[in-house]
Tab-separated table of C-alpha atoms in Angstrom:
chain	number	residue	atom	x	y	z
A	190	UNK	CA	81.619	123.740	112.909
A	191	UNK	CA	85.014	124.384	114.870
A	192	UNK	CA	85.725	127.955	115.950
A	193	UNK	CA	89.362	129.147	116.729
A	194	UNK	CA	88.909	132.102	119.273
A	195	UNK	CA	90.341	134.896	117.467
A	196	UNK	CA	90.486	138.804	117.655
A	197	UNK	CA	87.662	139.795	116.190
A	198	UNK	CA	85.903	143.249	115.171
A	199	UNK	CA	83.067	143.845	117.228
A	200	UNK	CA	80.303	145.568	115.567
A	201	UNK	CA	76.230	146.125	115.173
A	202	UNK	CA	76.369	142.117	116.014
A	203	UNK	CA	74.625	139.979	118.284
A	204	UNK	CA	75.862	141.870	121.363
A	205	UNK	CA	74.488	144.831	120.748
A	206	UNK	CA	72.046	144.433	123.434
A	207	UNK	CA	70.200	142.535	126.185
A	208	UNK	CA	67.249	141.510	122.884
A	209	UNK	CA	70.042	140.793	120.668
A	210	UNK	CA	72.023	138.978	123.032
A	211	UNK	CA	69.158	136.682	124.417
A	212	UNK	CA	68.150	136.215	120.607
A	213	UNK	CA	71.338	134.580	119.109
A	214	UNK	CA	71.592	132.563	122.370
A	215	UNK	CA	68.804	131.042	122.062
A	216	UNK	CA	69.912	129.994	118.607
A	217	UNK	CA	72.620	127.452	120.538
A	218	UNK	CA	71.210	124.183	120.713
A	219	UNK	CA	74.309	122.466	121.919
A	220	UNK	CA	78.222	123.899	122.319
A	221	UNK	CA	81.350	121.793	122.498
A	222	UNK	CA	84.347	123.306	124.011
A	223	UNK	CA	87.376	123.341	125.805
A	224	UNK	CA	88.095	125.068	128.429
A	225	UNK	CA	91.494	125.847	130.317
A	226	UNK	CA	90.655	126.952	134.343
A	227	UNK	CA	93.381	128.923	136.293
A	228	UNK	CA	93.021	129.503	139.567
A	229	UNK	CA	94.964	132.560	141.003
A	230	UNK	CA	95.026	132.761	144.810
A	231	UNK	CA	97.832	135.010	146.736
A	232	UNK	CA	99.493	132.510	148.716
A	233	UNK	CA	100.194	130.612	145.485
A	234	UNK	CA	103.095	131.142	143.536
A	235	UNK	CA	101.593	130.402	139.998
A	236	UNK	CA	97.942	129.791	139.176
A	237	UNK	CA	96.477	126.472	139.524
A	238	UNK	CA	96.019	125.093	135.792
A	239	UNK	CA	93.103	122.253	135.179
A	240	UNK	CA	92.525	121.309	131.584
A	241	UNK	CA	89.398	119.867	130.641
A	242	UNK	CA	86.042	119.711	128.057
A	243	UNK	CA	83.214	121.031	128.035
A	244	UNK	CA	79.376	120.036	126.794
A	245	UNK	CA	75.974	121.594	126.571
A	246	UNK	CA	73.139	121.123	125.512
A	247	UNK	CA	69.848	123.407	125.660
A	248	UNK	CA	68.125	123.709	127.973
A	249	UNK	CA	70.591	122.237	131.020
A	250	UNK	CA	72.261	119.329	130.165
A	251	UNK	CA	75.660	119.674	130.882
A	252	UNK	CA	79.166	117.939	131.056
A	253	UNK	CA	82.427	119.691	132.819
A	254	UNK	CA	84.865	117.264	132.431
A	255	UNK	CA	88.626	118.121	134.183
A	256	UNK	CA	91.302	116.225	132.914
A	257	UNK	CA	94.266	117.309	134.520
A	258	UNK	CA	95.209	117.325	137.234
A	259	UNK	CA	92.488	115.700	138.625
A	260	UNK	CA	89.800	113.973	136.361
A	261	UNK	CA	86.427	114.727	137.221
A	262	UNK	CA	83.672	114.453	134.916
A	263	UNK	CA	80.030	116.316	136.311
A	264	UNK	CA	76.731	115.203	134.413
A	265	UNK	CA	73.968	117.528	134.728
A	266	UNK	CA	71.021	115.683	132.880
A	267	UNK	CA	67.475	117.448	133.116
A	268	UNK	CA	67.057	117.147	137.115
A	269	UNK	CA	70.000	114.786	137.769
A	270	UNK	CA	73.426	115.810	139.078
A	271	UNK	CA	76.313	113.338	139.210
A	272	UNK	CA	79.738	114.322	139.830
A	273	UNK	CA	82.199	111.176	139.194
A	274	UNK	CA	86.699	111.443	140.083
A	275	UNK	CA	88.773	109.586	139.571
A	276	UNK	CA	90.923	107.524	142.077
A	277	UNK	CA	92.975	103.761	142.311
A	278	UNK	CA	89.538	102.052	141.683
A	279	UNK	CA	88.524	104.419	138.762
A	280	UNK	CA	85.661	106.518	138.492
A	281	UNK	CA	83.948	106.470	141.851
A	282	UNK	CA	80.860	109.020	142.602
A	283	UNK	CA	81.606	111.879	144.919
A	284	UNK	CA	78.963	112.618	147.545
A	285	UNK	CA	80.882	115.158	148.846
A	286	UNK	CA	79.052	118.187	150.800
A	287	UNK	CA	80.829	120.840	148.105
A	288	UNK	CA	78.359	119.172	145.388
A	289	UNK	CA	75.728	121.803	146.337
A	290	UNK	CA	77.938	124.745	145.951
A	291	UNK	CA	79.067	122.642	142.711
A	292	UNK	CA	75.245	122.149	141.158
A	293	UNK	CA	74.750	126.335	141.865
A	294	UNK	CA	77.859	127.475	139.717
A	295	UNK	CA	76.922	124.875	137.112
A	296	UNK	CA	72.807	126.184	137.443
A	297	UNK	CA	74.047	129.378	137.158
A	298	UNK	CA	76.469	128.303	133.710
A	299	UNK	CA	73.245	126.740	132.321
A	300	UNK	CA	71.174	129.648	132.881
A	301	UNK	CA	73.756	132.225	131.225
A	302	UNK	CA	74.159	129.861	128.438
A	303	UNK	CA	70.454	130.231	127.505
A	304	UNK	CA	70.640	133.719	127.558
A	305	UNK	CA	68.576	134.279	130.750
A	306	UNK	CA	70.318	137.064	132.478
A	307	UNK	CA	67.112	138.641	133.974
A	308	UNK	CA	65.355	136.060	134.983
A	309	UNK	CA	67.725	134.931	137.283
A	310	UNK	CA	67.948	137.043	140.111
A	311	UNK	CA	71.000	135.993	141.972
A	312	UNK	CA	73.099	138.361	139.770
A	313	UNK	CA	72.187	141.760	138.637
A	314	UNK	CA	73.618	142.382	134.995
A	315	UNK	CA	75.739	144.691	133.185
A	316	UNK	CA	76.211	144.900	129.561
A	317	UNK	CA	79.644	146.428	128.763
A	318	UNK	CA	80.437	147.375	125.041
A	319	UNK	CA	83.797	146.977	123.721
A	320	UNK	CA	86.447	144.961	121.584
A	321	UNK	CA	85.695	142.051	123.241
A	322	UNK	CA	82.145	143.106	124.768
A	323	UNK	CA	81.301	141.761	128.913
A	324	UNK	CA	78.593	140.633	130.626
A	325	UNK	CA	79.255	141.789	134.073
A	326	UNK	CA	77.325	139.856	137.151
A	327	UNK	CA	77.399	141.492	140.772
A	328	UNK	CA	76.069	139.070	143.378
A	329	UNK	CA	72.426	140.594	143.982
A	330	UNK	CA	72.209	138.134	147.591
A	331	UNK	CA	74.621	138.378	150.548
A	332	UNK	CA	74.956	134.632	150.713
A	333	UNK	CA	76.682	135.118	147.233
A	334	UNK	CA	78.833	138.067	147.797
A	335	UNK	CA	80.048	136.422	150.715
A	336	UNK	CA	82.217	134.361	147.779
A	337	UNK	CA	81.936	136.116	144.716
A	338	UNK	CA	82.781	139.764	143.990
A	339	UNK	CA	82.075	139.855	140.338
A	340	UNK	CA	81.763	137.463	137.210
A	341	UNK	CA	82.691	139.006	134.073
A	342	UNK	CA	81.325	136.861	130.770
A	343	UNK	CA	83.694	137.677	127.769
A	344	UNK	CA	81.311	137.145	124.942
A	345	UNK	CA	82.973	135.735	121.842
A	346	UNK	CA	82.871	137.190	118.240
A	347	UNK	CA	80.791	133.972	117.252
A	348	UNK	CA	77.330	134.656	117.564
A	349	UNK	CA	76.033	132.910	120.864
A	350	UNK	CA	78.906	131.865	122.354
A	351	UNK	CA	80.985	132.959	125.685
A	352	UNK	CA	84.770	132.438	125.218
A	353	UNK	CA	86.025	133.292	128.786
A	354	UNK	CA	84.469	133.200	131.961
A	355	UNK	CA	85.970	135.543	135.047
A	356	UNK	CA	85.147	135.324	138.738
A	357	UNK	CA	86.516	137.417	141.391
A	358	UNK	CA	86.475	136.663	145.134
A	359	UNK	CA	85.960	139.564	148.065
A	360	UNK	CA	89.719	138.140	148.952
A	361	UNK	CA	90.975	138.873	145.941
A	362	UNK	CA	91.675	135.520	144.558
A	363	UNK	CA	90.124	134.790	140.676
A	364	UNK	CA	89.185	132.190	138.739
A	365	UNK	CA	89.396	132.184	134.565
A	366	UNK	CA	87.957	129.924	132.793
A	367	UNK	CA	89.569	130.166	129.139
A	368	UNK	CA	87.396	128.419	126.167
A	369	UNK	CA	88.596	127.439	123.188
A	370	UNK	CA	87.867	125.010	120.192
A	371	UNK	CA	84.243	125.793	120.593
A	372	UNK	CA	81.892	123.850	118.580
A	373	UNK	CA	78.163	125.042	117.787
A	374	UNK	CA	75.298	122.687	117.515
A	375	UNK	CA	76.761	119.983	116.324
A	376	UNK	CA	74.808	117.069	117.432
A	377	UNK	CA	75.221	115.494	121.154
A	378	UNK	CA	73.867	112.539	122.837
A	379	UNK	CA	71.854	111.349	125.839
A	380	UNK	CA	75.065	109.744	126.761
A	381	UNK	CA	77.371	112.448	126.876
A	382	UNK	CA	75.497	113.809	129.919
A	383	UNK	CA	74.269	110.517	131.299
A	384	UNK	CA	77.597	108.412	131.168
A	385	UNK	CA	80.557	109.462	132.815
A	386	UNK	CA	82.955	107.554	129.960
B	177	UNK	CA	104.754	89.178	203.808
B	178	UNK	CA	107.492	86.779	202.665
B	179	UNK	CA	104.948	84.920	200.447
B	180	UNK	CA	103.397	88.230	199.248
B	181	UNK	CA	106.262	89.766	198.583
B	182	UNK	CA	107.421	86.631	196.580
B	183	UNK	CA	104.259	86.229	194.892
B	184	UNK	CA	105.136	89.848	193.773
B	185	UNK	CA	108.715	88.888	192.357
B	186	UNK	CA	107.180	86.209	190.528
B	187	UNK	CA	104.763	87.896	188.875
B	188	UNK	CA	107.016	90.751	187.898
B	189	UNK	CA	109.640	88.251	186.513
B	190	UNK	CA	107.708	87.192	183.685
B	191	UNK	CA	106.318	91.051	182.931
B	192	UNK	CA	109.387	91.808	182.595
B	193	UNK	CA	110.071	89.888	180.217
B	194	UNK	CA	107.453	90.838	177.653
B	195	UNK	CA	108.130	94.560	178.104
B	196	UNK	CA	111.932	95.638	175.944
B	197	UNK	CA	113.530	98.016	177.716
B	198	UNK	CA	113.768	101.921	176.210
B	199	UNK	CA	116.589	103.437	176.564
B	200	UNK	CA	116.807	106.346	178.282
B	201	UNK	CA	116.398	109.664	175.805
B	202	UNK	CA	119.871	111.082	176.945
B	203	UNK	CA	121.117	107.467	175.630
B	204	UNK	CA	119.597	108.022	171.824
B	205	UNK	CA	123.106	109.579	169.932
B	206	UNK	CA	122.525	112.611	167.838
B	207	UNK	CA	123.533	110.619	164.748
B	208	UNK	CA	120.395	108.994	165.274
B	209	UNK	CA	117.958	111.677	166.931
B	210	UNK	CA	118.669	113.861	163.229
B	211	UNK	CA	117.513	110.715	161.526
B	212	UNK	CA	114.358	110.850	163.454
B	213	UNK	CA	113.590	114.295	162.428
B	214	UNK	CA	114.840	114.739	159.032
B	215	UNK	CA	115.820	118.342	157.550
B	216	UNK	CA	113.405	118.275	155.165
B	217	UNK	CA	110.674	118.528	157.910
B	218	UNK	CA	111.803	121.420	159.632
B	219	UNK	CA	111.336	124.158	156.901
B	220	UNK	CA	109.083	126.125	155.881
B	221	UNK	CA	107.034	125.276	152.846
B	222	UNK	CA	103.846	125.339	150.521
B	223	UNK	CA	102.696	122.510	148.818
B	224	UNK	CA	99.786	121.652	146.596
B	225	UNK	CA	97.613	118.128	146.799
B	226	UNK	CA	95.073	116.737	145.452
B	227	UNK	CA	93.145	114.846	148.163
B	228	UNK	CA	90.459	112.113	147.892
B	229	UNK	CA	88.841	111.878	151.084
B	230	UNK	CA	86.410	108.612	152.047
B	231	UNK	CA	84.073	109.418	154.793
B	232	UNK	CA	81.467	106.917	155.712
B	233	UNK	CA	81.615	105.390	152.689
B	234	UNK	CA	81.373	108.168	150.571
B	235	UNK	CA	84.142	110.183	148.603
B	236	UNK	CA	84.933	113.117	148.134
B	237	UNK	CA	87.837	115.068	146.277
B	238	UNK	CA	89.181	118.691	146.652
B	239	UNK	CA	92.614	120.722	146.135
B	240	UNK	CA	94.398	121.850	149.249
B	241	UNK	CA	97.397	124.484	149.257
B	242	UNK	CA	99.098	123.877	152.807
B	243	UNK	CA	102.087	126.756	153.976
B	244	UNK	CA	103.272	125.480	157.121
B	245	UNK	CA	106.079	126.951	158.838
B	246	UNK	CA	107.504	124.294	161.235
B	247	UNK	CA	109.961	126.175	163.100
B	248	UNK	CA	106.994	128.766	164.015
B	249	UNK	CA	104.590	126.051	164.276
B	250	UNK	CA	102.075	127.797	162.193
B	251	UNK	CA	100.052	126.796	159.180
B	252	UNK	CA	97.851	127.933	156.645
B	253	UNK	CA	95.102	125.459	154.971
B	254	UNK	CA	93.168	126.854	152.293
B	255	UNK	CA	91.070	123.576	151.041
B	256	UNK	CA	89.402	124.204	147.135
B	257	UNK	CA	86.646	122.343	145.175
B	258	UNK	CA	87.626	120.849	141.590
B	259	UNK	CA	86.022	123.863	140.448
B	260	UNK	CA	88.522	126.716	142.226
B	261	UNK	CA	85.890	127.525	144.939
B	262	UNK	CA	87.802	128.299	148.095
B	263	UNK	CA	85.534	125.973	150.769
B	264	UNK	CA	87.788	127.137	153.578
B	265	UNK	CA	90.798	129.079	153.829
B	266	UNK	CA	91.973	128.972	157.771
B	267	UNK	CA	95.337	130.049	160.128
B	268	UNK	CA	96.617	128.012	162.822
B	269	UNK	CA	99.295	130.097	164.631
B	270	UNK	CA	100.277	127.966	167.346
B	271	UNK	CA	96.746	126.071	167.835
B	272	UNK	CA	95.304	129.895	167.596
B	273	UNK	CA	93.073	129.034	164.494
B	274	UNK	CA	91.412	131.893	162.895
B	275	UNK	CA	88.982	131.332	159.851
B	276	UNK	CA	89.120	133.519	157.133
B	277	UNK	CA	87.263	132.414	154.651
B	278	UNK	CA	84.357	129.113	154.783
B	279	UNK	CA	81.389	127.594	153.301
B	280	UNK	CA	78.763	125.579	154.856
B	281	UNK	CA	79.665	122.560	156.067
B	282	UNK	CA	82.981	123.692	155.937
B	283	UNK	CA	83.110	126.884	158.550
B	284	UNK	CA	83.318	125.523	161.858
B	285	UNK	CA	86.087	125.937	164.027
B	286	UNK	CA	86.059	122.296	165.197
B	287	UNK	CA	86.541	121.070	161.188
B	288	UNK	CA	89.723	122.998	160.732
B	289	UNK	CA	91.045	121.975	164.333
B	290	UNK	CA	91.072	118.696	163.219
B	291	UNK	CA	92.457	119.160	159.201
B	292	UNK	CA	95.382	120.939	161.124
B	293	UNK	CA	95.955	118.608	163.251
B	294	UNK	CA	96.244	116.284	160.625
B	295	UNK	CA	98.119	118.633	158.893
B	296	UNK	CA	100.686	118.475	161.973
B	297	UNK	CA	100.231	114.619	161.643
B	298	UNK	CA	101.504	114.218	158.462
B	299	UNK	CA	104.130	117.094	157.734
B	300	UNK	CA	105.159	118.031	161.236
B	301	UNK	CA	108.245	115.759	163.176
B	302	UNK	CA	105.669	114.671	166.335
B	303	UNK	CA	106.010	116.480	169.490
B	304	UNK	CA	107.006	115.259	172.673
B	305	UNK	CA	109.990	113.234	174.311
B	306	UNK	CA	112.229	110.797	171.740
B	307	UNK	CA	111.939	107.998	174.157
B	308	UNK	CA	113.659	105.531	171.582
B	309	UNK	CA	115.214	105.208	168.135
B	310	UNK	CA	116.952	102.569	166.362
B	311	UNK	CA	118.040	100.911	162.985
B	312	UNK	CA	116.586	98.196	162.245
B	313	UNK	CA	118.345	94.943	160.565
B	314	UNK	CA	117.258	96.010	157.037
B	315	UNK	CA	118.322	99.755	157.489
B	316	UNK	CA	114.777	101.016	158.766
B	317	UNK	CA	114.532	103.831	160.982
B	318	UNK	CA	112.279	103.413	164.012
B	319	UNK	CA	111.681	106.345	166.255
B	320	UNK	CA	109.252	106.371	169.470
B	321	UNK	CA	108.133	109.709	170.969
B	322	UNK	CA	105.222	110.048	173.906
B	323	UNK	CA	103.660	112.909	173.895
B	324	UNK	CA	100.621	113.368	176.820
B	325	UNK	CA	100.254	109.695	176.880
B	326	UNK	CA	100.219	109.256	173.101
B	327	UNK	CA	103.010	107.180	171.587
B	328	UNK	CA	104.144	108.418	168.151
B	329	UNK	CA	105.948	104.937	166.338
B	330	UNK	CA	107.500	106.207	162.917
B	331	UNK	CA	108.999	103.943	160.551
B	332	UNK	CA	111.431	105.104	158.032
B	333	UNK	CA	112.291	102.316	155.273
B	334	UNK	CA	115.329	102.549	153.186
B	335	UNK	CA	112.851	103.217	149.950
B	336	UNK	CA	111.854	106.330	151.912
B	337	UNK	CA	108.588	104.720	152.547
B	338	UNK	CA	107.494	106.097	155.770
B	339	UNK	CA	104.633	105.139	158.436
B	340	UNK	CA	103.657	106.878	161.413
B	341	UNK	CA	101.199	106.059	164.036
B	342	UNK	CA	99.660	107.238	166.589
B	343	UNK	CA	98.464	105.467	169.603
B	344	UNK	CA	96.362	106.594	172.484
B	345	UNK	CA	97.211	105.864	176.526
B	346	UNK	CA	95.385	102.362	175.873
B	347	UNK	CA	97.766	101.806	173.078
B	348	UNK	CA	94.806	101.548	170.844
B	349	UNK	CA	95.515	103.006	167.469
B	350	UNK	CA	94.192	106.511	166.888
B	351	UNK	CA	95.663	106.459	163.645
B	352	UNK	CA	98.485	106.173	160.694
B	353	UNK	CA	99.949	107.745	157.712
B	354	UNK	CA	101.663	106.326	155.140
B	355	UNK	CA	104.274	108.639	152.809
B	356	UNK	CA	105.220	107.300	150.060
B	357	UNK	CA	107.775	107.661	146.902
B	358	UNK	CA	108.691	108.825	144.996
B	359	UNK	CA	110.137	111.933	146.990
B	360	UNK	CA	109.997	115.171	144.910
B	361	UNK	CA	111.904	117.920	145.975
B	362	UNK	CA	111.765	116.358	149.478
B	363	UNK	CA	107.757	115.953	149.022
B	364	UNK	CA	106.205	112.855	148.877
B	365	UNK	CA	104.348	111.994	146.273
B	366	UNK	CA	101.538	110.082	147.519
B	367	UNK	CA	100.284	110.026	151.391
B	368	UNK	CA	97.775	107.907	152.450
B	369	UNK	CA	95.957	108.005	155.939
B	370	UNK	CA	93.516	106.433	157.983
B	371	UNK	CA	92.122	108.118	161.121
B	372	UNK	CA	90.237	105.516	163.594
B	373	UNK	CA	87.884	107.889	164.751
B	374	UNK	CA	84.793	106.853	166.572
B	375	UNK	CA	82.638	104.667	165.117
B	376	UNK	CA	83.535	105.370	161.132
B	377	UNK	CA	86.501	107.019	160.834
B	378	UNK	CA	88.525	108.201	157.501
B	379	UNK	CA	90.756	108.354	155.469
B	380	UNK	CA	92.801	110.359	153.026
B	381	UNK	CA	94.475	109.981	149.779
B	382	UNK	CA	96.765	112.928	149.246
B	383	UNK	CA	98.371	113.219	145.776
B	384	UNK	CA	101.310	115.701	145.407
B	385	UNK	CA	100.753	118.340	142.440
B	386	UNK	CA	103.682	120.877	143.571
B	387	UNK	CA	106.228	121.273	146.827
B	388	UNK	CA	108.329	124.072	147.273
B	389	UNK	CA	110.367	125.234	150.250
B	390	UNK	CA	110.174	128.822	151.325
B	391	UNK	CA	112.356	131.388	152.650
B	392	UNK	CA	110.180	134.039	153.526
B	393	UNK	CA	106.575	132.797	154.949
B	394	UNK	CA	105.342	136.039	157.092
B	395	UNK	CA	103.200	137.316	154.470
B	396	UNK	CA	101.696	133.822	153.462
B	397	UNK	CA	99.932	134.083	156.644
B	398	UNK	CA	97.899	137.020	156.733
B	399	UNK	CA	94.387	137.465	155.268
């Protein structure tokens, strides 16, 4: 099933509250997606656009693939975390130091994804009703809101599913990551998350 | 005496012969100093790369925005994961450098000494004395500055492919950048360098994703 992100009428629905919410997530066995990312920092002119698709499946297996600018593909497969980009000899692994900071935001991703906004206590939750309904996260640790000021979750009129992601910085820069196309447990495989093509 | 000071004729003969002659700076004709230090390095600009860095065998890829402002020798270098998380976001106002924003392993002073000074490396004209330039026979431009003992040897082909390198008082190579076409908006496209540091050195594939040229920096630079 492919979902076209459109206005939609809010009502008694699966965001009604923390129960509800939680409920018709846990109905997502896998999502499909992709995603648009724009970066917005002062000293830039215009945001910085990446393009790129997006896989889950329950409980944490996931694939963030970037295809523009750069491609990157990062494979999150039960305990194992990959990130591959590409360069003149193809996909090479990056061992970079920034792959920690990487694994937390996509931990974190996972762990909204199933619904689990109380058990995880790097973030204290908000639920904000409205036409579209947020889920807003304030950094409960100082490490955290060292970087992040606030994510706001934009929860989608499709039962289950997140359509855009917000994080704001103490510096004011943002990033928005825009989903669209999203497809609900349709099947995936092993592969997706093990392979990096 | 005679024979010493012979002996010391005859061996400065043949070193003489090895070592070509620099001109002196006052000789090198403006014609030739502007090609040294082209116009397009002396503004003020932002530009965005993506950078593949290779450190000990391992690699590693980020985003870096660069404003540098040549004529007030001041940069800012904010360097970003795939993922938009600023890693570090620094000023260097005249080798002042002040951090304003960095993650572990990223927030040390030291790090962003050295990304600015490559950052000087590769957009910056070097500093120090022009002690020689020249065209060559197939139209390239070779420039030499010294600079505290360093020796700065930039090589400006006709394509616009461009090396520099940089060589310590023992003439051993410190290291070398390559910039490469094709030029966009008077930004390279692709930069490559190599830094021959210590035992493992690195290097650093920088792919352009946007150049402009700014009027008005001040504001660029502040937190």
């Amino acid at each position: 099933m492919v979902i076209m992100i459109m206005p939609v009428l809010y009502g008694a629905g699966w965001t009604q509250n923390w129960e509800s919410i939680r409920q018709a997530m846990s109905q997502i066995h896998s999502i499909s997606a992709i995603f648009t990312q724009k970066k917005n920092l002062r000293i830039l002119a215009r945001p910085l656009v990446s393009k790129g698709r997006f896989y889950y499946r329950a409980p944490g297996d996931l694939r963030w693939e970037y295809q523009s600018p750069i491609k990157n593909v990062l494979l999150v497969h039960g305990d194992k975390v990959a990130m591959y980009v590409w360069n003149k000899e193809g996909f090479t692994k990056d061992q970079g130091p920034q792959l920690e900071a990487t694994r937390i935001v996509m931990e974190q991703i996972a762990s909204w994804l199933n619904g689990n906004f109380h058990d995880n206590r790097a973030f204290i939750p908000k639920l904000e009703q409205g036409n579209p309904p947020k889920i807003v996260l304030i950094p409960a640790k100082d490490y955290l809101a060292k970087f992040i000021k606030r994510i706001t979750l934009t929860l989608s009129g499709t039962s289950g599913a997140i359509s855009l992601i917000e994080i704001l910085e103490p510096q004011g820069s943002s990033t928005t990551i825009d989903f669209s196309h999203i497809a609900l447990n349709t099947p995936l495989s092993d592969t997706t998350f093990e392979k990096v093509k | 005496m005679k024979y010493f000071f012979l002996l010391f004729i005859l061996f400065l003969v043949p070193s003489c012969r090895t070592v070509t002659p620099l001109p002196h700076p006052a000789a090198i004709s403006t014609s030739l100093r502007e090609k040294c230090f082209p116009a397009v390095s002396q503004s003020a600009f932002r530009a965005v790369h993506v950078i593949h860095a290779t450190i000990r065998g391992q690699s590693s890829s980020f985003i870096g925005v660069t404003i540098a402002d040549v004529s007030t020798d001041r940069i800012r270098a904010t360097l970003l994961n795939i993922e938009g998380l600023v890693l570090m976001d620094a000023v260097d106002n005249k080798g002042k450098i002040t951090l304003y924003q960095s993650m572990q392993p990223f927030n040390s002073v030291r790090f962003a000494d050295g990304l600015f000074d490559d950052i000087r490396f590769m957009f910056f004209p070097p500093h120090g004395d022009l002690i020689d330039a020249r065209v060559k026979a197939d139209g390239t431009v070779a420039c030499t500055w010294i600079d505290h003992g360093h020796v700065f040897e930039k090589n400006a082909a006709v394509s616009g492919e461009t090396m520099i390198k940089e060589y310590d008082s023992d003439h051993k190579i410190i290291r070398q950048v390559r910039l490469s076409p094709p030029i966009i908006k008077g930004f390279y496209k692709d930069i490559s360098m190599d830094h021959y540091y210590g035992s493992g050195g690195y290097s650093l594939s920088l792919e352009l994703l946007e150049g402009e040229h700014l009027k008005h920096v001040d504001g660029l630079f502040a937190p």
